[in-house]
Coordinates of C-alpha atoms and ligand atoms in Angstrom, one line a residue:
M1 CA 15.0 -6.5 -17.0
K2 CA 12.7 -9.1 -15.2
F3 CA 10.9 -6.7 -13.0
E4 CA 9.1 -3.7 -14.3
L5 CA 7.3 -0.6 -13.0
P6 CA 3.7 -1.2 -13.4
K7 CA 1.4 1.0 -15.5
L8 CA -1.2 2.8 -13.6
P9 CA -4.8 3.0 -14.6
Y10 CA -5.0 6.9 -14.2
E11 CA -3.2 9.9 -15.3
L12 CA -0.9 11.1 -12.5
N13 CA -2.3 14.5 -12.0
K14 CA -6.0 13.1 -11.6
L15 CA -5.6 12.2 -7.9
E16 CA -5.0 15.9 -7.0
P17 CA -5.4 17.3 -4.5
V18 CA -5.1 14.1 -2.4
I19 CA -1.8 13.0 -4.2
S20 CA -0.2 15.6 -6.4
A21 CA 1.5 14.9 -9.7
K22 CA 4.7 16.1 -8.1
T23 CA 4.4 13.3 -5.4
F24 CA 3.8 10.8 -8.2
E25 CA 6.9 12.1 -10.0
F26 CA 9.0 11.2 -7.0
H27 CA 7.0 8.4 -5.3
Y28 CA 6.2 6.3 -8.4
G29 CA 8.8 7.7 -10.9
K30 CA 11.8 7.6 -8.6
H31 CA 11.3 5.6 -5.4
H32 CA 9.1 2.8 -6.8
Q33 CA 11.4 2.7 -9.9
A34 CA 14.5 2.5 -7.7
Y35 CA 13.1 -0.6 -6.0
V36 CA 12.6 -2.1 -9.4
N37 CA 16.1 -1.3 -10.6
N38 CA 17.6 -2.5 -7.3
L39 CA 15.8 -5.9 -7.4
N40 CA 16.8 -6.4 -11.1
N41 CA 20.5 -5.7 -10.0
L42 CA 20.3 -7.8 -6.8
V43 CA 18.8 -11.2 -8.0
P44 CA 21.2 -12.3 -10.7
G45 CA 23.3 -15.2 -9.5
T46 CA 21.2 -15.8 -6.4
P47 CA 18.5 -18.5 -6.0
F48 CA 15.8 -15.9 -6.8
E49 CA 17.0 -15.2 -10.2
N50 CA 13.9 -16.8 -11.8
A51 CA 11.5 -16.5 -8.7
S52 CA 8.3 -14.4 -8.7
L53 CA 8.0 -11.4 -6.6
E54 CA 5.7 -13.3 -4.3
T55 CA 8.1 -16.1 -3.8
I56 CA 10.9 -13.7 -3.1
I57 CA 8.7 -11.9 -0.5
K58 CA 7.9 -15.2 1.2
E59 CA 11.5 -16.6 1.2
A60 CA 14.2 -13.9 0.9
D61 CA 15.5 -11.5 3.6
G62 CA 17.8 -8.6 3.6
G63 CA 18.1 -6.3 0.6
I64 CA 16.5 -8.7 -1.8
F65 CA 13.3 -9.1 0.5
N66 CA 13.2 -5.2 1.0
N67 CA 13.3 -4.3 -2.6
A68 CA 10.8 -7.0 -3.6
A69 CA 8.4 -6.2 -0.9
Q70 CA 8.6 -2.4 -1.7
I71 CA 7.8 -3.2 -5.3
W72 CA 4.8 -5.4 -4.4
N73 CA 3.6 -2.9 -1.7
H74 CA 3.7 0.1 -3.9
T75 CA 2.2 -1.5 -6.8
F76 CA -0.7 -2.6 -4.5
Y77 CA -1.0 0.7 -3.1
F78 CA -1.1 2.6 -6.4
L79 CA -3.6 0.3 -7.8
S80 CA -6.0 0.9 -5.0
F81 CA -6.9 4.4 -6.1
S82 CA -9.2 6.0 -8.7
P83 CA -10.1 9.7 -9.4
N84 CA -13.7 8.6 -8.8
G85 CA -12.8 6.8 -5.6
G86 CA -14.0 7.4 -2.0
G87 CA -17.3 6.6 -0.4
E88 CA -17.9 3.3 1.3
P89 CA -17.5 -0.5 0.3
K90 CA -20.5 -2.5 -0.7
G91 CA -21.4 -6.2 -0.7
K92 CA -19.2 -8.8 0.8
L93 CA -16.4 -6.5 2.0
A94 CA -19.0 -4.2 3.8
A95 CA -20.4 -7.3 5.5
L96 CA -17.0 -8.3 6.7
I97 CA -16.2 -4.9 8.0
I98 CA -19.5 -4.6 9.9
R99 CA -18.9 -8.2 11.3
E100 CA -15.4 -7.3 12.6
F101 CA -15.6 -3.6 13.5
D102 CA -19.4 -2.9 13.9
S103 CA -19.5 -0.2 11.2
F104 CA -17.5 1.4 8.4
D105 CA -16.9 4.5 10.6
L106 CA -15.4 2.4 13.5
F107 CA -13.3 0.5 11.0
K108 CA -12.0 3.9 9.5
E109 CA -11.3 5.2 13.0
K110 CA -9.2 2.1 13.9
F111 CA -7.2 2.0 10.5
T112 CA -6.6 5.8 10.8
K113 CA -5.3 5.5 14.2
A114 CA -3.1 2.6 13.3
A115 CA -1.7 4.6 10.3
A116 CA -1.2 7.8 12.5
T117 CA 0.6 5.8 15.3
L118 CA 3.0 3.6 13.3
F119 CA 6.3 5.0 14.5
G120 CA 8.8 5.9 11.7
S121 CA 8.4 4.4 8.2
G122 CA 6.1 1.5 7.2
W123 CA 2.6 0.4 6.0
V124 CA -0.7 -0.3 7.6
W125 CA -2.9 -2.9 6.2
L126 CA -6.4 -4.4 6.1
V127 CA -6.0 -8.1 5.7
L128 CA -7.9 -11.3 5.9
N129 CA -6.4 -13.8 8.2
K130 CA -6.4 -17.7 7.7
D131 CA -9.9 -17.8 9.5
G132 CA -11.3 -15.4 7.0
K133 CA -11.6 -12.6 9.6
L134 CA -10.4 -9.0 9.0
E135 CA -7.5 -7.6 10.8
I136 CA -5.6 -4.2 10.8
T137 CA -1.9 -4.6 11.0
Q138 CA 1.2 -2.3 11.1
E139 CA 4.4 -3.2 9.2
N140 CA 7.6 -1.4 9.7
N141 CA 9.7 -0.5 6.7
A142 CA 9.1 -2.9 3.8
G143 CA 6.9 -5.2 5.8
C144 CA 4.4 -7.2 3.7
P145 CA 1.5 -9.3 5.0
L146 CA 2.3 -11.9 2.3
K147 CA 5.2 -12.9 4.4
H148 CA 2.9 -14.0 7.2
G149 CA 0.4 -15.9 5.0
L150 CA -2.1 -13.0 5.2
K151 CA -4.3 -11.7 2.4
P152 CA -3.9 -8.1 1.8
L153 CA -6.9 -6.0 0.9
L154 CA -6.0 -2.4 1.5
T155 CA -2.8 -0.5 2.5
I156 CA -1.6 3.0 3.3
D157 CA 2.1 4.0 2.7
V158 CA 3.1 6.0 5.7
W159 CA 6.7 6.5 4.7
E160 CA 7.4 10.4 4.8
H161 CA 8.2 10.1 1.0
A162 CA 4.4 9.2 0.4
Y163 CA 3.1 12.6 1.8
Y164 CA 5.9 15.1 2.6
L165 CA 5.7 17.1 -0.7
D166 CA 1.9 17.6 -0.3
Y167 CA 1.4 17.6 3.5
Q168 CA 4.9 18.1 4.9
N169 CA 4.8 16.8 8.5
R170 CA 1.0 16.5 8.6
R171 CA 0.6 12.8 8.4
P172 CA -3.0 12.9 9.8
D173 CA -4.2 15.1 7.0
Y174 CA -2.7 12.8 4.3
I175 CA -4.4 9.8 6.1
S176 CA -7.7 11.7 6.2
A177 CA -7.6 12.6 2.5
F178 CA -6.5 9.1 1.5
W179 CA -10.1 7.8 2.0
N180 CA -11.3 10.1 -0.8
I181 CA -9.3 8.1 -3.6
I182 CA -9.9 4.5 -2.7
D183 CA -11.6 2.6 -5.4
W184 CA -13.7 0.2 -3.2
N185 CA -14.4 -1.9 -6.3
V186 CA -10.7 -2.8 -6.5
I187 CA -10.6 -3.5 -2.8
E188 CA -13.7 -5.7 -2.9
G189 CA -12.2 -7.6 -5.8
R190 CA -9.4 -8.7 -3.6
V191 CA -11.5 -10.3 -1.0
Ligands
MN201 MN1 6.5 4.7 -0.7

């Protein structure tokens, strides 16, 4: 099997109560794993047989794109968290946020609004564009900023499978709790 489910740097009950072990059991253990299995089944015999995930995301479409992007997006999302997360970014990222959004609180407000208003399933991203400026983008379904030449820094999964077991229909409560587990050192390292 070419593609594999990534190992996560924390125990799966350590992000409670923001994300429960039960949600991890399904979201990581079943959904993320299914995208990995699907892609491993889809690529043999295609031009993407030996391609990296990033190349597939940039060049493929249809089911191959969807499964590759969902593997990449989920890995990126799950690797953004820590049981000791929360607070605010420091250093270069903090400076970029203040330059673009005036303050961390105003950034948080805009990102939260983008996540709350994305209709249906998808992802909201904080990205660096080609001019080195921060942008908040909404992507439907498996959408991934790599496809548009943007550099992803932070994402929130707003598919219902990301929050329904813990928050049912209360997406705003999930978004509000999400800030408490972000490892800003990891996010800063992506700048
Ligand atoms: Mn998901």
